[in-house]
Coordinates of C-alpha atoms in Angstrom, one line a residue:
M1 CA 187.8 142.7 138.8
L2 CA 187.3 143.8 142.5
H3 CA 183.7 144.7 141.8
N4 CA 183.0 141.3 140.3
L5 CA 184.7 139.4 143.1
L6 CA 182.9 141.5 145.6
A7 CA 179.5 140.7 143.9
A8 CA 180.2 137.0 144.1
F9 CA 181.2 137.3 147.7
K10 CA 178.1 139.4 148.5
Y11 CA 175.8 136.8 146.8
Y12 CA 177.4 134.1 148.9
C13 CA 176.9 136.2 152.1
F14 CA 173.3 136.8 151.1
W15 CA 172.5 133.1 151.4
L16 CA 174.3 132.9 154.7
I17 CA 172.1 135.7 156.0
F18 CA 169.0 133.9 154.7
F19 CA 170.0 130.7 156.5
F20 CA 170.6 132.6 159.7
I21 CA 167.1 134.1 159.4
E22 CA 165.6 130.7 158.7
R23 CA 167.3 129.2 161.8
L24 CA 166.0 132.2 163.8
V25 CA 162.5 131.4 162.7
F26 CA 163.0 127.8 163.8
I27 CA 164.1 128.6 167.3
L28 CA 161.3 131.2 167.7
Y29 CA 158.7 128.8 166.4
F30 CA 159.7 126.3 169.0
F31 CA 160.2 129.0 171.7
P32 CA 158.8 126.8 174.5
K33 CA 161.8 124.5 173.9
T34 CA 164.2 127.3 173.2
R35 CA 163.6 129.1 176.5
L36 CA 164.8 126.1 178.4
F37 CA 168.4 126.8 177.3
A38 CA 170.9 129.5 178.2
A39 CA 171.6 132.3 175.7
T40 CA 175.1 130.9 175.3
D41 CA 173.7 127.6 174.0
I42 CA 171.4 129.4 171.6
S43 CA 174.3 131.4 170.3
K44 CA 176.2 128.2 169.6
V45 CA 173.3 127.0 167.4
A46 CA 174.2 129.8 165.0
L47 CA 177.9 129.4 165.4
Y48 CA 178.0 125.6 164.8
G49 CA 175.3 125.9 162.1
L50 CA 177.4 128.4 160.2
W51 CA 179.8 125.6 159.0
M52 CA 177.0 123.7 157.4
D53 CA 175.5 126.9 156.0
L54 CA 178.7 127.6 154.2
S55 CA 178.5 124.3 152.4
M56 CA 174.8 124.7 151.5
A57 CA 175.4 128.3 150.3
A58 CA 178.1 126.9 148.1
Y59 CA 175.8 124.4 146.5
I60 CA 173.3 127.1 145.7
C61 CA 176.0 129.4 144.4
A62 CA 177.4 126.7 142.0
L63 CA 175.3 127.8 139.0
P64 CA 175.6 131.6 139.7
L65 CA 179.3 131.1 139.9
L66 CA 179.3 130.5 136.2
F67 CA 177.7 133.9 135.7
F68 CA 180.3 135.7 137.8
I69 CA 183.1 133.9 136.0
V70 CA 181.7 134.8 132.5
R71 CA 181.3 138.4 133.7
M72 CA 185.1 138.5 134.3
F73 CA 185.7 137.8 130.7
V74 CA 182.7 139.8 129.4
P75 CA 181.9 142.7 131.9
A76 CA 179.2 144.2 129.6
I77 CA 176.9 141.1 129.9
R78 CA 173.4 142.1 130.9
W79 CA 171.1 139.1 130.5
G80 CA 173.0 137.3 133.3
K81 CA 171.7 139.6 136.0
K82 CA 168.1 138.9 135.1
I83 CA 168.7 135.1 135.0
L84 CA 170.4 135.4 138.4
R85 CA 167.5 137.3 139.9
I86 CA 164.9 134.7 138.6
Y87 CA 167.1 131.8 139.8
T88 CA 167.4 133.4 143.2
I89 CA 163.7 133.9 143.6
I90 CA 163.0 130.3 142.7
V91 CA 165.6 128.9 145.1
L92 CA 164.3 131.3 147.8
F93 CA 160.8 129.9 147.5
L94 CA 162.1 126.3 147.5
C95 CA 164.2 126.9 150.6
A96 CA 161.4 128.8 152.4
F97 CA 158.9 126.0 151.5
I98 CA 161.3 123.3 152.8
A99 CA 161.7 125.4 156.0
I100 CA 157.9 125.6 156.5
V101 CA 157.4 121.9 155.9
N102 CA 160.3 121.2 158.3
L103 CA 158.6 123.2 161.1
N104 CA 155.5 121.1 160.9
I105 CA 157.4 117.8 160.5
Y106 CA 159.6 118.6 163.4
F107 CA 156.6 119.3 165.6
E108 CA 155.0 116.0 164.7
W109 CA 157.9 113.6 164.4
G110 CA 160.7 115.3 166.5
S111 CA 163.1 114.9 163.5
K112 CA 163.8 117.1 160.6
I113 CA 162.4 116.8 157.1
S114 CA 163.8 113.8 155.3
Y115 CA 163.4 111.7 152.2
K116 CA 160.5 109.7 153.7
V117 CA 158.4 112.9 153.5
V118 CA 158.9 113.1 149.8
E119 CA 158.2 109.3 149.5
Y120 CA 154.9 109.6 151.3
V121 CA 153.8 112.6 149.2
I122 CA 154.6 110.8 146.0
R123 CA 153.3 107.4 146.9
F124 CA 150.4 108.4 149.2
P125 CA 149.3 111.9 148.4
E126 CA 145.9 111.6 150.0
E127 CA 147.3 110.3 153.3
A128 CA 150.0 113.0 153.2
V129 CA 147.4 115.7 152.9
A130 CA 145.4 114.1 155.7
S131 CA 148.4 114.1 158.0
S132 CA 149.2 117.7 157.2
S133 CA 145.6 118.9 157.8
S134 CA 146.3 119.6 161.5
S135 CA 149.2 121.9 160.7
P136 CA 148.6 125.6 161.2
V137 CA 148.0 126.5 157.6
F138 CA 147.6 130.3 157.9
L139 CA 150.7 130.6 160.2
S140 CA 152.7 128.4 157.8
L141 CA 151.7 130.5 154.8
A142 CA 152.5 133.7 156.6
I143 CA 156.0 132.5 157.6
L144 CA 156.5 131.3 154.0
A145 CA 155.5 134.7 152.6
V146 CA 157.7 136.6 155.1
L147 CA 160.8 134.4 154.3
V148 CA 160.3 134.9 150.6
L149 CA 159.6 138.6 150.7
L150 CA 162.4 139.3 153.2
G151 CA 164.8 137.3 151.0
I152 CA 163.9 139.3 147.9
F153 CA 164.3 142.5 149.9
L154 CA 167.7 141.5 151.1
Y155 CA 168.7 140.5 147.6
K156 CA 167.9 143.9 146.2
K157 CA 169.7 145.6 148.9
I158 CA 172.8 143.5 148.8
M159 CA 173.2 142.7 145.1
V160 CA 174.0 146.1 143.6
F161 CA 176.1 145.5 140.5
A162 CA 178.7 148.0 139.6
R163 CA 180.4 148.4 136.2
S164 CA 183.7 146.5 136.0
K165 CA 186.5 146.6 133.5
Q166 CA 187.3 143.7 131.3
L167 CA 190.3 141.7 132.7
K168 CA 193.2 140.4 130.8
P169 CA 192.4 136.8 129.9
L170 CA 195.3 135.4 132.1
L171 CA 194.1 137.4 135.2
A172 CA 190.5 136.5 134.6
A173 CA 191.5 132.8 134.3
A174 CA 193.4 133.0 137.6
C175 CA 190.5 134.6 139.4
S176 CA 188.2 132.0 138.0
V177 CA 190.4 129.2 139.3
L178 CA 190.4 130.9 142.7
L179 CA 186.6 131.1 142.8
I180 CA 186.2 127.5 141.7
G181 CA 188.8 126.4 144.3
L182 CA 187.0 128.3 147.1
E183 CA 183.6 126.9 145.9
I184 CA 184.9 123.3 146.1
L185 CA 186.4 123.9 149.5
A186 CA 183.1 125.3 150.8
L187 CA 181.1 122.5 149.2
R188 CA 183.3 119.9 151.0
G189 CA 183.1 121.8 154.3
G190 CA 186.9 122.5 154.6
W191 CA 190.3 120.8 154.5
Q192 CA 189.6 118.1 157.1
L193 CA 189.7 114.4 156.2
A194 CA 185.9 113.8 156.5
P195 CA 183.7 115.8 154.1
M196 CA 180.7 117.8 155.4
N197 CA 178.1 115.9 157.4
E198 CA 175.5 116.6 160.1
S199 CA 177.8 115.7 163.0
M200 CA 179.9 118.8 162.2
A201 CA 176.9 121.0 163.4
Y202 CA 176.4 118.9 166.5
F203 CA 177.7 120.4 169.8
S204 CA 175.2 119.5 172.5
N205 CA 173.6 116.6 174.4
S206 CA 170.3 118.2 173.5
P207 CA 168.8 116.8 170.2
Y208 CA 166.8 120.0 169.8
L209 CA 169.9 122.3 169.8
N210 CA 171.7 120.0 167.4
H211 CA 168.7 119.9 165.1
A212 CA 168.4 123.7 165.2
A213 CA 172.1 123.9 164.2
V214 CA 171.8 121.5 161.2
N215 CA 171.1 123.3 157.9
T216 CA 167.7 122.0 156.9
E217 CA 168.2 122.2 153.2
W218 CA 171.6 120.4 153.3
S219 CA 170.3 117.7 155.6
F220 CA 167.2 117.2 153.4
L221 CA 169.2 117.0 150.1
N222 CA 171.7 114.6 151.7
D223 CA 169.0 112.3 152.9
I224 CA 167.4 112.2 149.4
I225 CA 170.7 111.4 147.8
K226 CA 171.4 108.6 150.2
N227 CA 168.0 107.0 149.8
T228 CA 167.6 107.4 146.0
G229 CA 171.2 106.2 145.6
G230 CA 170.3 103.0 147.4
K231 CA 172.8 103.5 150.2
Y232 CA 170.5 102.6 153.0
G233 CA 169.5 99.4 151.2
H234 CA 173.0 98.1 150.8
K235 CA 175.2 99.5 153.5
N236 CA 174.8 99.5 157.3
P237 CA 175.1 103.1 158.7
F238 CA 175.2 101.7 162.2
I239 CA 178.5 99.9 162.5
Y240 CA 179.9 100.0 166.1
Y241 CA 181.7 96.6 166.2
H242 CA 184.1 95.6 163.4
K243 CA 183.2 92.0 163.8
E244 CA 179.6 91.1 163.1
S245 CA 180.0 88.1 165.4
T246 CA 180.7 90.4 168.3
A247 CA 177.5 92.3 167.9
D248 CA 175.5 89.2 167.2
S249 CA 176.8 87.4 170.3
I250 CA 175.9 90.4 172.5
V251 CA 172.3 90.4 171.1
R252 CA 171.9 86.6 171.4
S253 CA 172.8 86.9 175.1
L254 CA 169.7 89.0 175.6
Y255 CA 167.5 86.3 174.1
A256 CA 169.0 83.3 175.9
V257 CA 166.1 80.8 176.1
P258 CA 164.9 80.2 179.6
Q259 CA 165.0 76.5 180.8
V260 CA 161.7 76.9 182.6
P261 CA 158.4 77.2 180.8
P262 CA 156.1 80.2 181.3
P263 CA 153.0 80.0 183.4
D264 CA 149.7 79.2 181.6
V265 CA 147.5 82.3 181.7
L266 CA 144.8 81.1 179.3
T267 CA 142.0 78.6 179.7
T268 CA 142.5 77.1 176.3
A269 CA 145.4 76.3 174.0
T270 CA 143.4 77.2 170.9
P271 CA 141.8 80.6 171.7
N272 CA 140.5 83.0 169.1
V273 CA 142.9 85.9 168.9
V274 CA 142.1 89.5 168.1
I275 CA 144.9 92.0 168.0
F276 CA 144.0 95.7 168.2
I277 CA 146.9 97.9 166.9
I278 CA 145.8 101.3 168.2
E279 CA 147.0 104.4 166.4
S280 CA 149.3 106.7 168.5
Y281 CA 148.0 105.3 171.8
T282 CA 150.8 106.5 174.0
A283 CA 151.0 105.5 177.7
D284 CA 150.3 109.1 178.5
V285 CA 146.6 108.5 177.9
I286 CA 146.5 105.5 180.2
E287 CA 145.9 106.4 183.9
S288 CA 147.3 103.0 185.1
L289 CA 150.5 103.8 183.3
G290 CA 150.9 107.2 184.9
G291 CA 148.9 109.0 182.2
E292 CA 146.2 111.6 182.5
K293 CA 143.0 110.4 184.2
G294 CA 139.7 110.3 182.2
I295 CA 141.1 110.0 178.6
A296 CA 140.7 106.2 178.4
P297 CA 138.1 105.1 181.1
N298 CA 137.1 102.0 179.1
M299 CA 140.7 100.8 178.9
E300 CA 140.9 101.2 182.7
Q301 CA 138.0 98.9 183.1
L302 CA 139.5 96.3 180.8
I303 CA 142.8 96.5 182.8
K304 CA 141.0 95.4 185.9
E305 CA 140.0 92.1 184.1
G306 CA 143.1 91.6 182.0
I307 CA 146.9 91.3 182.2
L308 CA 148.6 94.7 181.9
F309 CA 152.3 94.9 180.8
T310 CA 153.4 98.1 182.5
N311 CA 156.8 98.7 180.9
T312 CA 156.3 98.2 177.2
F313 CA 157.9 100.2 174.5
A314 CA 157.1 100.8 170.8
S315 CA 159.9 99.5 168.5
G316 CA 159.8 102.6 166.3
D317 CA 158.0 105.9 165.6
R318 CA 155.7 105.1 162.7
T319 CA 152.7 102.8 162.0
D320 CA 154.6 100.7 159.4
K321 CA 157.3 99.9 161.9
G322 CA 154.9 99.2 164.6
T323 CA 152.8 96.8 162.5
V324 CA 155.9 94.7 161.6
A325 CA 157.1 94.8 165.2
V326 CA 153.7 93.5 166.5
L327 CA 152.9 90.9 163.9
S328 CA 156.4 89.7 162.9
G329 CA 158.4 90.4 166.0
F330 CA 161.0 92.3 163.9
P331 CA 162.4 95.5 165.4
S332 CA 162.4 98.9 163.7
Q333 CA 165.3 99.8 161.4
A334 CA 165.5 103.5 162.3
I335 CA 166.1 105.3 159.0
T336 CA 164.1 102.9 156.8
S337 CA 161.3 100.4 157.0
I338 CA 161.4 96.8 155.8
L339 CA 157.7 97.1 154.8
K340 CA 158.8 99.2 151.8
F341 CA 161.1 96.4 150.5
D342 CA 158.8 93.7 149.0
N343 CA 161.6 91.1 148.6
K344 CA 162.7 91.6 152.2
Q345 CA 159.3 91.8 154.0
K346 CA 158.2 88.5 152.4
Q347 CA 161.0 86.7 154.3
L348 CA 159.8 87.8 157.7
P349 CA 157.9 85.4 160.0
A350 CA 154.5 86.4 161.2
I351 CA 152.0 85.3 163.8
S352 CA 149.3 85.1 161.1
Q353 CA 151.4 82.5 159.2
V354 CA 151.9 80.3 162.3
L355 CA 148.2 80.4 163.2
A356 CA 147.0 79.9 159.6
N357 CA 149.2 76.8 159.4
A358 CA 147.5 75.7 162.7
G359 CA 144.1 75.9 161.1
Y360 CA 143.1 79.4 162.1
S361 CA 141.0 81.6 159.8
T362 CA 142.8 85.0 159.4
S363 CA 141.6 88.5 158.7
F364 CA 142.8 92.1 158.8
Y365 CA 140.6 95.2 159.3
Y366 CA 141.6 98.8 158.5
G367 CA 139.4 101.7 157.7
G368 CA 141.9 103.3 155.3
E369 CA 144.0 102.2 152.3
S370 CA 145.6 98.9 152.9
E371 CA 148.1 99.7 150.2
F372 CA 149.6 102.4 152.4
V373 CA 153.4 101.8 152.8
N374 CA 153.1 98.5 151.0
T375 CA 151.0 97.0 153.9
K376 CA 148.7 95.0 151.7
S377 CA 151.6 93.2 150.1
Y378 CA 152.9 92.3 153.6
L379 CA 149.5 91.0 154.7
L380 CA 148.9 88.9 151.6
S381 CA 152.5 87.5 151.9
H382 CA 151.8 86.4 155.5
A383 CA 148.7 84.3 155.2
Y384 CA 146.0 86.9 155.8
S385 CA 143.2 85.3 153.9
R386 CA 140.8 88.3 154.1
I387 CA 141.6 92.0 154.1
I388 CA 138.9 94.5 154.9
D389 CA 139.9 98.1 154.0
K390 CA 138.3 101.3 152.8
N391 CA 137.1 99.5 149.6
S392 CA 134.9 97.3 151.8
F393 CA 132.8 100.0 153.3
D394 CA 129.9 102.1 152.0
K395 CA 130.7 105.5 150.8
K396 CA 128.5 107.0 153.5
D397 CA 130.9 105.5 156.1
M398 CA 134.0 107.1 154.6
N399 CA 133.6 110.3 156.6
S400 CA 137.2 111.1 157.6
K401 CA 140.2 112.0 155.5
W402 CA 141.9 108.7 156.4
G403 CA 138.8 106.5 155.8
A404 CA 136.2 104.9 158.0
Y405 CA 136.0 105.9 161.7
D406 CA 137.0 103.3 164.3
E407 CA 133.4 102.6 165.3
V408 CA 132.5 101.6 161.7
V409 CA 135.5 99.3 161.4
F410 CA 134.9 97.7 164.9
N411 CA 131.2 97.0 164.2
R412 CA 132.1 95.4 160.8
Q413 CA 134.7 93.2 162.4
L414 CA 132.4 92.2 165.2
E415 CA 129.6 91.3 162.7
D416 CA 132.1 89.2 160.6
M417 CA 133.5 87.4 163.6
N418 CA 130.0 86.2 164.5
K419 CA 130.1 84.3 161.2
E420 CA 133.8 83.4 161.2
K421 CA 135.0 79.8 161.4
Q422 CA 136.8 79.2 164.7
P423 CA 139.5 79.4 165.8
F424 CA 140.1 82.8 164.2
F425 CA 142.9 85.3 164.2
S426 CA 141.9 88.8 163.4
T427 CA 143.9 92.1 163.4
I428 CA 142.3 95.6 163.7
L429 CA 144.4 98.6 162.8
T430 CA 142.7 101.8 164.1
L431 CA 143.1 105.2 162.4
T432 CA 140.9 107.9 164.1
N433 CA 143.6 108.9 166.7
H434 CA 145.7 110.4 163.9
E435 CA 146.2 113.9 162.5
P436 CA 144.0 115.8 161.6
F437 CA 142.2 114.3 164.6
E438 CA 138.7 114.3 163.0
L439 CA 135.7 113.1 164.9
P440 CA 132.2 111.9 164.0
T441 CA 130.9 113.2 167.3
T442 CA 131.5 116.0 169.9
A443 CA 135.1 116.5 171.0
H444 CA 135.1 115.5 174.6
F445 CA 138.1 117.6 175.5
G446 CA 137.5 120.3 172.9
R447 CA 139.4 121.2 169.7
A448 CA 141.1 124.5 170.6
T449 CA 144.6 123.1 170.8
P450 CA 146.5 120.1 169.4
P451 CA 146.6 118.4 172.9
Q452 CA 142.9 118.9 173.3
M453 CA 142.3 117.5 169.8
F454 CA 144.5 114.5 170.5
K455 CA 142.8 113.7 173.8
S456 CA 139.4 114.0 172.2
T457 CA 140.2 111.4 169.5
A458 CA 141.9 109.2 172.0
Y459 CA 138.8 109.4 174.2
Y460 CA 136.7 108.5 171.1
T461 CA 138.8 105.5 170.2
D462 CA 138.6 104.3 173.9
S463 CA 134.8 104.6 173.8
C464 CA 134.7 102.5 170.6
I465 CA 136.9 99.9 172.3
G466 CA 134.6 99.8 175.3
D467 CA 131.5 99.5 173.1
Y468 CA 133.1 96.7 171.1
M469 CA 134.0 94.7 174.2
R470 CA 130.6 95.1 175.7
K471 CA 129.0 93.7 172.5
A472 CA 131.7 91.0 172.1
A473 CA 131.1 89.8 175.7
Q474 CA 127.6 88.8 174.6
Q475 CA 128.8 86.6 171.8
P476 CA 129.3 82.8 172.3
W477 CA 132.9 83.0 171.1
F478 CA 134.0 85.6 173.7
N479 CA 134.9 83.1 176.4
K480 CA 137.4 81.4 174.1
T481 CA 138.9 84.7 172.8
L482 CA 142.1 86.5 173.7
F483 CA 142.2 90.2 172.9
I484 CA 145.6 91.9 172.6
L485 CA 145.5 95.7 172.7
V486 CA 148.7 97.6 171.9
A487 CA 149.7 100.9 170.3
D488 CA 151.5 101.1 167.0
H489 CA 153.7 103.8 168.4
G490 CA 153.8 106.6 170.9
H491 CA 153.2 110.3 170.3
L492 CA 154.4 113.8 171.2
L493 CA 150.9 114.6 172.3
P494 CA 149.1 115.1 174.6
E495 CA 152.0 116.1 176.8
N496 CA 153.6 118.1 174.0
R497 CA 157.0 118.4 175.9
Y498 CA 159.1 115.3 175.2
D499 CA 161.9 115.3 172.6
I500 CA 162.2 112.3 170.3
N501 CA 165.1 110.9 172.5
N502 CA 162.9 110.8 175.6
Y503 CA 161.6 107.4 176.4
H504 CA 158.1 108.8 177.1
R505 CA 157.7 109.1 173.3
F506 CA 158.0 105.3 173.0
R507 CA 156.2 104.0 176.1
I508 CA 152.9 102.4 175.2
P509 CA 150.2 100.2 176.7
L510 CA 150.0 96.4 176.1
L511 CA 147.0 94.6 177.5
F512 CA 145.9 90.9 177.3
Y513 CA 142.1 90.7 177.9
G514 CA 139.2 88.5 177.2
G515 CA 137.3 85.4 178.3
A516 CA 140.3 83.2 177.5
I517 CA 142.2 84.8 180.4
A518 CA 142.4 82.4 183.4
P519 CA 140.5 83.9 186.3
A520 CA 143.6 83.8 188.5
W521 CA 145.4 86.1 186.1
R522 CA 142.8 88.7 185.7
G523 CA 143.8 92.1 187.0
K524 CA 147.5 91.1 187.1
K525 CA 150.3 93.5 186.2
I526 CA 153.6 92.4 184.6
D527 CA 156.4 94.8 185.3
K528 CA 159.0 93.2 183.0
T529 CA 160.5 95.7 180.5
G530 CA 159.5 94.7 177.0
S531 CA 158.7 95.6 173.5
Q532 CA 156.0 95.2 170.8
T533 CA 158.4 92.6 169.3
D534 CA 157.8 90.4 172.3
I535 CA 154.1 89.9 171.6
A536 CA 154.8 87.1 169.1
T537 CA 156.7 84.7 171.4
T538 CA 154.6 85.5 174.4
L539 CA 151.4 84.6 172.5
L540 CA 152.8 81.6 170.7
H541 CA 154.1 80.0 173.9
Q542 CA 150.7 80.4 175.5
I543 CA 149.1 78.4 172.7
N544 CA 151.9 75.8 172.5
R545 CA 153.2 76.9 169.2
N546 CA 156.8 77.0 168.1
A547 CA 158.3 80.5 168.2
D548 CA 161.8 79.8 167.1
A549 CA 161.5 81.8 163.9
F550 CA 160.9 85.0 166.0
V551 CA 164.5 85.5 167.1
W552 CA 163.9 89.1 168.1
S553 CA 161.1 88.3 170.4
K554 CA 161.1 87.1 174.1
D555 CA 158.4 85.7 176.4
L556 CA 157.2 88.5 178.6
L557 CA 155.3 86.0 180.9
N558 CA 158.4 83.9 181.6
P559 CA 160.1 85.2 184.8
A560 CA 163.4 83.9 183.5
S561 CA 163.5 85.9 180.3
K562 CA 165.6 89.1 180.4
S563 CA 164.0 92.5 181.1
F564 CA 164.9 95.0 178.4
A565 CA 163.5 97.0 175.4
F566 CA 165.1 98.6 172.4
Y567 CA 163.6 101.4 170.4
D568 CA 164.8 103.7 167.6
W569 CA 164.1 106.7 165.4
D570 CA 165.6 108.2 162.3
N571 CA 169.2 108.5 163.6
G572 CA 169.2 107.3 167.1
F573 CA 168.2 104.6 169.5
G574 CA 167.2 103.9 173.1
F575 CA 167.7 101.0 175.4
A576 CA 165.7 100.4 178.5
S577 CA 166.3 98.1 181.5
P578 CA 164.7 98.1 185.0
E579 CA 167.7 100.1 186.3
Q580 CA 168.1 102.7 183.6
I581 CA 167.0 104.1 180.2
I582 CA 169.4 105.8 177.8
S583 CA 169.2 107.3 174.4
F584 CA 172.0 107.5 171.9
D585 CA 172.4 109.9 168.9
N586 CA 174.1 108.2 166.0
I587 CA 175.1 111.5 164.3
G588 CA 176.6 113.1 167.4
K589 CA 177.8 109.7 168.7
T590 CA 176.8 110.5 172.2
I591 CA 174.3 109.6 174.9
T592 CA 171.7 112.3 174.9
F593 CA 169.3 111.1 177.6
R594 CA 169.7 109.3 180.9
K595 CA 166.6 108.6 183.0
N596 CA 168.4 107.9 186.3
N597 CA 171.6 108.9 188.1
V598 CA 173.3 105.5 188.1
P599 CA 176.9 104.3 188.0
Q600 CA 178.6 104.9 184.7
A601 CA 179.1 101.2 184.3
V602 CA 175.3 100.7 184.0
D603 CA 175.1 103.3 181.2
D604 CA 178.1 101.7 179.5
S605 CA 176.5 98.3 179.6
L606 CA 173.2 99.6 178.1
L607 CA 175.1 101.4 175.4
M608 CA 176.9 98.2 174.5
Y609 CA 173.7 96.4 174.2
G610 CA 172.0 99.2 172.2
K611 CA 174.9 99.5 169.7
A612 CA 175.0 95.8 169.2
Y613 CA 171.2 95.6 168.8
M614 CA 171.1 98.5 166.3
Q615 CA 173.9 97.1 164.2
S616 CA 172.5 93.5 164.2
V617 CA 169.0 94.6 163.3
Y618 CA 170.1 96.6 160.3
N619 CA 172.4 93.8 159.2
Q620 CA 169.5 91.4 159.4
F621 CA 167.5 93.8 157.3
L622 CA 170.2 93.9 154.7
M623 CA 170.5 90.1 154.6
Y624 CA 166.8 89.6 154.0

């Protein structure tokens, strides 16, 4: 009996050791981040992570537990050992593979592997492969091999089965009940009222340390269950106020309609409008926004003749969220995306609908697959009469893994606009400044490191924008055209040092430019804190169109509108004001980032607004 109980205990400990090694690989892989913390903090990663490891190990041991129970009644059983060995190798490989994918996902997104990774792979395999192309393949495979081989080695060393005597049925049954009871206790995470969840591994104000402590496999499986079970589509995980009216009233106070009209910054009330949604164009590549000099020289020239909004934030961290924020003025929903829900996204307002109803011709240009993340359905549901995507280009122009390079798309759009009925509303979604950072020309900053690759593609996109504007300026419709240039979201690169909760990951450029800008406003800078979601109301007010449907959008040009921005990621949000910027972790239920040392009352006020905003946005998503 003791030998059999010991074997079950050793098998359980084997998985705890494996998870410890996996966590060690994580903190070594991200050593530049790890070295910023004291040894005591790193030790707490293992200590607090152990609790979740106990639960995940219990899940893996659920099937093998049957083998150990049967062995109590039939000690001579032999086939079970072989099945256990095969089962262990398979699970080892799966865990190691998840761990490797997690390393690359965390580097790119700043969050752990989740259901949306599986969703992208299943629905958009080509795009998923393209996104992963910049990952260090050989290093990833090497770590995968080491984890699997080391796991097999440990299994052989630890799992040495000794002969055991057959127990009396009553004693074997009692031991079986004991093992099952301990298994259930470990699965649940203990005796406490709340069952196991990620917050039990959280111990720090640093998202990195908390993410390192969380068991990757447990978190991944939990997220899959929540999503496939429809939980995120039917229940709000961001409840901070018991009364919805409380959260709603707080949010509405942010959007109180100013009694004074905004200034007129355009020379016409019916301009042509072209919106550039630029892939991953973080403020860190714009010199005028404090970014590195020389990455976007053409944007700098446009800034001198346009209106630059200097404190603009992306609503979310992915293109699908940014597209909806820009075109529909609807904020990101953190853990999900309304674009994926066809019955919901159709109910959103959109700039394209307003302008189409006003007699504008509408078009959308993208060098890749417009079906990606249900984008095509969204466009067709919101009055885009013409969609130009990868199917519209010659095969010779489809030279990147994502599709046609930016210059090809820009030239096609420019050619079409010369024949388009005016006024026109056209949207261009760029793609070159995206992993794997491919280029049709020489890399200006080299390709030796990810930051160099990113800067090189950002420089290329900037050169395409500059070339486009020079050609557009020669067209008769240029003087009546407003160009709006904005990023879809920020990026870890090129700085490669900001965690997901740092506002730098969400700060982006927003520029109004073109012949339709009144001369007196050219070269102006607007310092009001704002978001992508504010583009809709700001634009529509300038062309004397009703913006009441865009309830999550304010006028950035109206001095009387409030200065703030909200942004979010998988399980957290940030709130920015002129005084302060904070970030809040929804799992740890704590503020994890403060930009300035201000009175606590300021932080408390921003947290109040942020919580109300997050709750109300998700409620609105559920109601659609």
